[in-house]
Short mmCIF file of C-alpha atoms and ligand atoms in Angstrom, two decimals:
data_model
loop_
_atom_site.label_atom_id
_atom_site.label_comp_id
_atom_site.label_asym_id
_atom_site.label_seq_id
_atom_site.Cartn_x
_atom_site.Cartn_y
_atom_site.Cartn_z
CA MET A 1 -12.83 -3.70 -27.71
CA LYS A 2 -13.40 -0.02 -28.41
CA SER A 3 -17.09 -0.29 -27.55
CA ILE A 4 -16.56 -1.91 -24.12
CA GLY A 5 -17.39 0.53 -21.33
CA VAL A 6 -14.66 0.83 -18.67
CA LEU A 7 -15.07 3.06 -15.63
CA MET A 8 -11.99 4.57 -14.01
CA THR A 9 -12.77 5.64 -10.45
CA CYS A 10 -10.23 8.44 -9.98
CA PRO A 11 -7.10 9.89 -11.63
CA MET A 12 -4.22 7.40 -11.31
CA HIS A 13 -1.53 7.43 -13.98
CA LYS A 14 -1.72 9.37 -17.26
CA TYR A 15 -0.29 6.48 -19.27
CA LEU A 16 -2.96 4.12 -17.89
CA GLU A 17 -5.65 6.63 -18.80
CA GLN A 18 -4.27 6.94 -22.35
CA GLN A 19 -4.10 3.18 -22.76
CA LEU A 20 -7.65 2.74 -21.50
CA GLU A 21 -8.80 5.49 -23.86
CA THR A 22 -7.04 3.82 -26.79
CA HIS A 23 -8.45 0.35 -26.20
CA PHE A 24 -11.84 0.88 -24.55
CA ASN A 25 -14.73 3.29 -24.15
CA LEU A 26 -13.45 5.07 -21.04
CA PHE A 27 -15.66 6.79 -18.45
CA LYS A 28 -14.05 8.89 -15.74
CA LEU A 29 -15.94 8.93 -12.47
CA TRP A 30 -14.20 12.09 -11.25
CA HIS A 31 -15.59 14.05 -14.20
CA CYS A 32 -19.00 13.97 -12.59
CA ASN A 33 -19.90 16.51 -9.94
CA SER A 34 -23.10 14.75 -9.01
CA SER A 35 -23.71 11.54 -7.11
CA ILE A 36 -22.58 8.25 -8.53
CA THR A 37 -26.19 7.31 -9.30
CA GLU A 38 -26.58 10.53 -11.30
CA PHE A 39 -23.33 9.85 -13.13
CA LEU A 40 -24.35 6.35 -14.02
CA LYS A 41 -27.78 7.49 -15.20
CA THR A 42 -26.25 10.02 -17.57
CA HIS A 43 -23.46 7.68 -18.64
CA GLN A 44 -25.58 4.55 -18.97
CA GLY A 45 -24.23 2.49 -16.09
CA ASN A 46 -25.43 -0.61 -17.85
CA THR A 47 -22.85 -0.21 -20.62
CA ILE A 48 -19.96 -0.37 -18.15
CA ARG A 49 -18.43 -3.84 -18.04
CA ALA A 50 -15.20 -3.11 -16.20
CA VAL A 51 -14.02 -0.95 -13.31
CA VAL A 52 -10.44 0.23 -12.86
CA GLY A 53 -9.90 1.38 -9.28
CA ASN A 54 -6.93 1.93 -7.03
CA THR A 55 -5.96 2.35 -3.38
CA GLU A 56 -8.03 5.51 -3.11
CA ILE A 57 -11.29 4.49 -4.74
CA GLY A 58 -11.88 0.85 -5.59
CA ALA A 59 -15.19 -0.87 -6.08
CA ASP A 60 -17.43 -0.87 -3.03
CA ALA A 61 -20.83 -2.51 -2.69
CA GLU A 62 -22.63 0.68 -3.81
CA LEU A 63 -20.61 1.01 -7.01
CA ILE A 64 -20.93 -2.68 -7.79
CA ALA A 65 -24.69 -2.56 -7.25
CA SER A 66 -25.04 0.38 -9.64
CA LEU A 67 -23.28 -1.38 -12.52
CA PRO A 68 -25.56 -4.17 -13.70
CA SER A 69 -23.23 -5.21 -16.55
CA LEU A 70 -20.06 -5.27 -14.49
CA GLU A 71 -17.86 -8.30 -15.30
CA ILE A 72 -14.43 -7.40 -13.95
CA VAL A 73 -12.67 -5.12 -11.48
CA ALA A 74 -9.05 -4.63 -12.58
CA SER A 75 -7.31 -2.81 -9.78
CA TYR A 76 -4.34 -0.54 -10.35
CA SER A 77 -2.92 -1.73 -7.03
CA VAL A 78 -1.81 -4.88 -5.30
CA GLY A 79 -3.96 -4.11 -2.23
CA LEU A 80 -7.56 -5.25 -2.43
CA ASP A 81 -8.96 -3.55 0.65
CA LYS A 82 -10.99 -1.02 -1.39
CA ILE A 83 -12.80 -3.75 -3.29
CA ASP A 84 -15.81 -5.54 -1.88
CA LEU A 85 -14.49 -8.99 -2.70
CA ARG A 86 -17.44 -10.76 -1.14
CA LYS A 87 -19.90 -8.85 -3.38
CA CYS A 88 -17.74 -9.59 -6.43
CA GLU A 89 -17.67 -13.28 -5.59
CA GLU A 90 -21.43 -13.32 -5.00
CA LYS A 91 -22.10 -11.72 -8.38
CA GLY A 92 -19.50 -13.68 -10.34
CA ILE A 93 -17.44 -10.56 -11.03
CA ARG A 94 -13.78 -11.26 -11.76
CA VAL A 95 -11.09 -9.34 -9.85
CA ALA A 96 -7.46 -8.78 -10.84
CA ASN A 97 -4.69 -6.73 -9.21
CA THR A 98 -1.06 -5.77 -9.92
CA PRO A 99 1.23 -7.95 -7.80
CA ASP A 100 4.92 -8.67 -8.51
CA VAL A 101 5.63 -5.65 -10.71
CA LEU A 102 5.64 -3.35 -7.66
CA THR A 103 7.36 -5.62 -5.15
CA ASP A 104 10.87 -4.20 -5.60
CA ASP A 105 9.78 -0.58 -5.31
CA VAL A 106 7.80 -1.10 -2.13
CA ALA A 107 10.62 -3.13 -0.57
CA ASP A 108 13.13 -0.45 -1.61
CA LEU A 109 11.02 2.21 0.05
CA ALA A 110 10.84 0.16 3.26
CA VAL A 111 14.65 0.13 3.38
CA GLY A 112 14.69 3.84 2.55
CA LEU A 113 12.36 4.51 5.49
CA ILE A 114 14.51 2.46 7.85
CA LEU A 115 17.63 4.36 6.81
CA GLY A 116 15.71 7.61 6.87
CA VAL A 117 14.65 7.09 10.48
CA LEU A 118 17.80 5.47 11.88
CA ARG A 119 20.32 7.71 10.10
CA GLY A 120 18.12 10.80 10.44
CA ILE A 121 18.40 11.49 6.72
CA CYS A 122 15.46 13.91 6.51
CA ALA A 123 16.29 15.64 9.79
CA SER A 124 19.96 16.07 8.85
CA ASP A 125 19.05 17.25 5.35
CA ALA A 126 16.92 19.98 6.96
CA TYR A 127 19.81 20.72 9.33
CA VAL A 128 22.13 21.44 6.38
CA ARG A 129 19.53 23.44 4.45
CA ILE A 130 18.74 25.82 7.30
CA GLY A 131 22.43 26.49 7.89
CA LYS A 132 22.69 24.87 11.35
CA TRP A 133 25.78 22.86 10.39
CA LYS A 134 27.80 26.07 10.54
CA ASP A 135 27.02 26.28 14.26
CA ALA A 136 27.49 22.65 15.31
CA ASP A 137 27.73 19.07 14.07
CA PHE A 138 24.47 17.22 13.62
CA GLY A 139 25.06 14.58 16.27
CA LEU A 140 25.00 10.83 16.21
CA ALA A 141 22.45 8.66 14.47
CA THR A 142 21.73 4.92 14.86
CA LYS A 143 23.28 2.10 12.83
CA PHE A 144 21.06 -0.07 10.58
CA SER A 145 23.49 -2.86 9.60
CA GLY A 146 23.20 -5.84 11.90
CA LYS A 147 19.92 -4.89 13.55
CA SER A 148 17.14 -7.42 14.16
CA VAL A 149 14.26 -6.98 11.75
CA GLY A 150 10.77 -8.33 12.33
CA ILE A 151 8.39 -8.54 9.39
CA VAL A 152 4.62 -8.74 9.73
CA GLY A 153 3.49 -10.74 6.70
CA LEU A 154 6.00 -12.74 4.70
CA GLY A 155 4.33 -12.48 1.30
CA ARG A 156 5.97 -11.18 -1.85
CA ILE A 157 6.77 -7.75 -0.43
CA GLY A 158 7.72 -9.00 3.04
CA THR A 159 10.11 -11.52 1.47
CA ALA A 160 11.68 -8.84 -0.74
CA ILE A 161 12.23 -6.66 2.34
CA ALA A 162 13.76 -9.62 4.20
CA LYS A 163 16.24 -10.20 1.35
CA ARG A 164 17.29 -6.56 1.39
CA ALA A 165 17.65 -6.52 5.17
CA GLU A 166 19.74 -9.71 5.00
CA ALA A 167 22.16 -7.84 2.73
CA PHE A 168 22.53 -5.33 5.58
CA GLY A 169 23.58 -8.19 7.87
CA CYS A 170 20.30 -8.08 9.79
CA SER A 171 18.71 -11.07 11.49
CA ILE A 172 15.21 -11.67 10.18
CA SER A 173 12.14 -12.97 11.92
CA TYR A 174 8.49 -12.78 10.95
CA PHE A 175 4.90 -13.13 12.03
CA SER A 176 2.28 -14.51 9.71
CA ARG A 177 -0.79 -16.72 9.77
CA SER A 178 1.33 -19.79 9.11
CA GLN A 179 4.99 -20.75 9.01
CA LYS A 180 6.48 -20.49 5.51
CA SER A 181 8.35 -23.55 4.32
CA PHE A 182 10.36 -21.49 1.79
CA ALA A 183 11.93 -19.25 4.46
CA ASN A 184 14.69 -19.93 6.94
CA TYR A 185 13.77 -16.96 9.10
CA LYS A 186 12.56 -17.33 12.67
CA PHE A 187 8.78 -17.64 12.77
CA TYR A 188 6.62 -16.16 15.52
CA SER A 189 2.99 -17.15 15.79
CA ASN A 190 2.47 -14.26 18.19
CA ILE A 191 3.07 -10.70 17.05
CA ILE A 192 3.87 -9.46 20.58
CA ASP A 193 6.73 -11.97 20.78
CA LEU A 194 8.00 -10.77 17.41
CA ALA A 195 7.83 -7.11 18.49
CA THR A 196 9.62 -7.93 21.76
CA SER A 197 12.43 -9.70 19.93
CA CYS A 198 13.19 -7.18 17.16
CA GLN A 199 14.46 -3.61 16.88
CA ILE A 200 12.75 -2.77 13.60
CA LEU A 201 9.19 -3.93 12.98
CA ILE A 202 7.90 -3.69 9.41
CA VAL A 203 4.24 -4.02 8.44
CA ALA A 204 4.01 -5.74 5.06
CA CYS A 205 0.80 -7.76 5.18
CA ALA A 206 -2.53 -7.28 3.41
CA LEU A 207 -5.24 -5.29 5.17
CA THR A 208 -8.10 -7.55 6.20
CA GLU A 209 -10.51 -7.61 9.12
CA GLU A 210 -7.94 -9.71 11.05
CA THR A 211 -5.04 -7.34 10.41
CA ARG A 212 -6.86 -4.05 11.07
CA HIS A 213 -5.07 -2.40 14.03
CA ILE A 214 -2.72 -5.36 14.27
CA ILE A 215 -0.21 -2.81 15.54
CA ASN A 216 -1.90 -1.78 18.78
CA ARG A 217 -0.62 -0.36 22.06
CA GLU A 218 0.60 -3.74 23.27
CA VAL A 219 2.65 -4.33 20.12
CA ILE A 220 4.06 -0.79 20.21
CA ASP A 221 5.05 -1.18 23.87
CA ALA A 222 6.64 -4.54 23.10
CA LEU A 223 8.74 -2.84 20.41
CA GLY A 224 9.70 -0.22 22.95
CA PRO A 225 11.60 3.08 23.18
CA LYS A 226 14.53 1.80 21.09
CA GLY A 227 12.35 0.16 18.47
CA ILE A 228 11.15 1.61 15.21
CA LEU A 229 8.00 0.87 13.28
CA ILE A 230 7.90 0.92 9.48
CA ASN A 231 4.54 0.81 7.71
CA ILE A 232 4.41 0.29 3.95
CA GLY A 233 1.15 -1.70 4.20
CA ARG A 234 -2.01 0.24 4.98
CA GLY A 235 -2.68 2.98 7.51
CA ALA A 236 -5.40 0.93 9.17
CA HIS A 237 -2.88 -1.75 10.16
CA VAL A 238 -1.78 0.63 12.90
CA ASP A 239 -3.82 2.20 15.66
CA GLU A 240 -2.65 5.69 14.74
CA THR A 241 -3.79 7.34 17.97
CA GLU A 242 -1.70 4.85 19.94
CA LEU A 243 1.25 5.34 17.60
CA VAL A 244 1.13 9.12 18.01
CA SER A 245 0.98 8.95 21.80
CA ALA A 246 3.78 6.37 21.96
CA LEU A 247 6.01 8.63 19.85
CA LEU A 248 5.11 11.74 21.85
CA GLU A 249 5.70 9.95 25.15
CA GLY A 250 8.99 8.37 23.99
CA ARG A 251 7.59 4.84 24.36
CA LEU A 252 8.57 4.16 20.73
CA GLY A 253 11.92 5.08 19.20
CA GLY A 254 10.74 6.22 15.78
CA ALA A 255 8.58 5.48 12.77
CA GLY A 256 8.77 5.47 8.99
CA LEU A 257 5.36 5.71 7.43
CA ASP A 258 4.12 5.57 3.86
CA VAL A 259 0.48 5.06 4.78
CA TYR A 260 -2.04 6.57 7.21
CA GLU A 261 -5.46 5.78 8.59
CA ASN A 262 -7.19 8.72 6.95
CA GLU A 263 -5.17 9.60 3.85
CA PRO A 264 -4.24 12.21 2.82
CA GLU A 265 -4.61 13.42 6.42
CA VAL A 266 -1.51 12.92 8.56
CA PRO A 267 -1.69 13.45 12.33
CA GLU A 268 -0.43 16.96 13.00
CA GLU A 269 1.64 15.79 15.99
CA LEU A 270 3.89 13.75 13.68
CA LEU A 271 4.90 16.72 11.57
CA GLY A 272 7.31 18.15 14.13
CA LEU A 273 9.02 14.88 15.12
CA GLY A 274 12.60 14.36 13.92
CA ASN A 275 12.48 10.60 14.58
CA VAL A 276 9.61 10.13 12.14
CA VAL A 277 9.90 9.97 8.34
CA LEU A 278 6.72 10.53 6.39
CA GLN A 279 5.93 9.59 2.80
CA PRO A 280 2.67 10.29 0.94
CA HIS A 281 1.72 6.66 0.04
CA VAL A 282 4.24 6.38 -2.78
CA GLY A 283 5.51 2.81 -2.31
CA SER A 284 5.08 1.85 -5.96
CA ASP A 285 5.19 5.32 -7.48
CA THR A 286 8.10 5.17 -9.85
CA VAL A 287 7.75 5.77 -13.58
CA GLU A 288 8.90 2.24 -14.38
CA THR A 289 6.57 0.49 -11.97
CA SER A 290 3.57 2.69 -12.66
CA ASP A 291 3.89 1.91 -16.40
CA ALA A 292 4.25 -1.80 -15.62
CA MET A 293 1.17 -1.71 -13.39
CA ALA A 294 -0.78 0.06 -16.12
CA ASP A 295 0.29 -2.53 -18.70
CA LEU A 296 -0.85 -5.28 -16.35
CA VAL A 297 -4.28 -3.67 -15.88
CA ILE A 298 -4.68 -3.41 -19.66
CA SER A 299 -3.48 -7.00 -20.21
CA ASN A 300 -5.93 -8.32 -17.61
CA LEU A 301 -8.82 -6.43 -19.23
CA LYS A 302 -7.85 -7.60 -22.72
CA ALA A 303 -7.49 -11.19 -21.51
CA HIS A 304 -10.90 -11.09 -19.86
CA PHE A 305 -12.68 -9.64 -22.88
CA SER A 306 -10.94 -12.13 -25.19
CA LYS A 307 -12.11 -14.97 -22.92
CA LYS A 308 -8.53 -15.84 -21.95
CA SER A 309 -7.14 -16.48 -18.47
CA LEU A 310 -6.40 -13.41 -16.36
CA LEU A 311 -2.69 -12.78 -15.81
CA THR A 312 -3.04 -11.93 -12.13
CA PRO A 313 -6.43 -13.18 -10.98
CA VAL A 314 -7.74 -12.65 -7.47
CA ILE A 315 -11.20 -14.05 -8.13
O1 GLV B 401 -0.52 0.59 -1.95
C1 GLV B 401 -0.31 0.21 -3.06
C2 GLV B 401 -0.96 -0.89 -3.70
O2 GLV B 401 -1.80 -1.55 -3.08
O3 GLV B 401 -0.67 -1.13 -4.88
#
């Protein structure tokens, strides 16, 4: 497979890069300072048969159109929102992603964010570091165990979060397109009703046209001044302007965010808020999971080029 051209869209994980270099003829899009068309001219776009993208740069219509020999997009991510799936389908290009291997990490981080916000872990850590404890106790935080948790999207990650929250004695309810027969949790077909009924609302669904800004002012107000919002999905699930004003005006109790509308930009107003915990989109970024995701990308590519079934096909 050494002669097969594979284009990596941006730096992701060193081990993945090494593996791609070992098994394929790897092109790195970020090594070009010119436009993509220029890059592809000088690197013979027509020799590239696979694209490896991620949550930052996937495969949009422009990239797909400039690669006439493209056969497969193997994403180093579970999210597919940076891939023009319609174009891929139209052109018969296969698509694979990295589900399952990252589920635990993302669900763990969701719990970490809940605890971070409710128990004020970051704020109290800062309190100790700057020596304020010597002057006074930190004050009281909010309990997590036993709270009502609402999950938007009961897929693999949403279900893993639900299981973890159950272990904290929480009651679980969820909103999704359809009721899940495998789950005993309370189902809401209306997200406002879910937000009204829970204290912690967690966004864990895929980003699509229907779920863009699914967390709008109405949902935030339904969650209310004692509610907290956790987002480990995509920034665009939340109307960030509305989120910022709700937090500033005390209409929302707090937020734990791993993702933002315009990454790596984070609204300045959030930086000074003690009831907000911010992470730089690191849901699956552990050594173990990153290696497993890389192995899955390589296995999907090898399967495709050996005319075998993809391990984790999307299209
Ligand atoms: O955000 C992470 C992913 O989609 O894998």
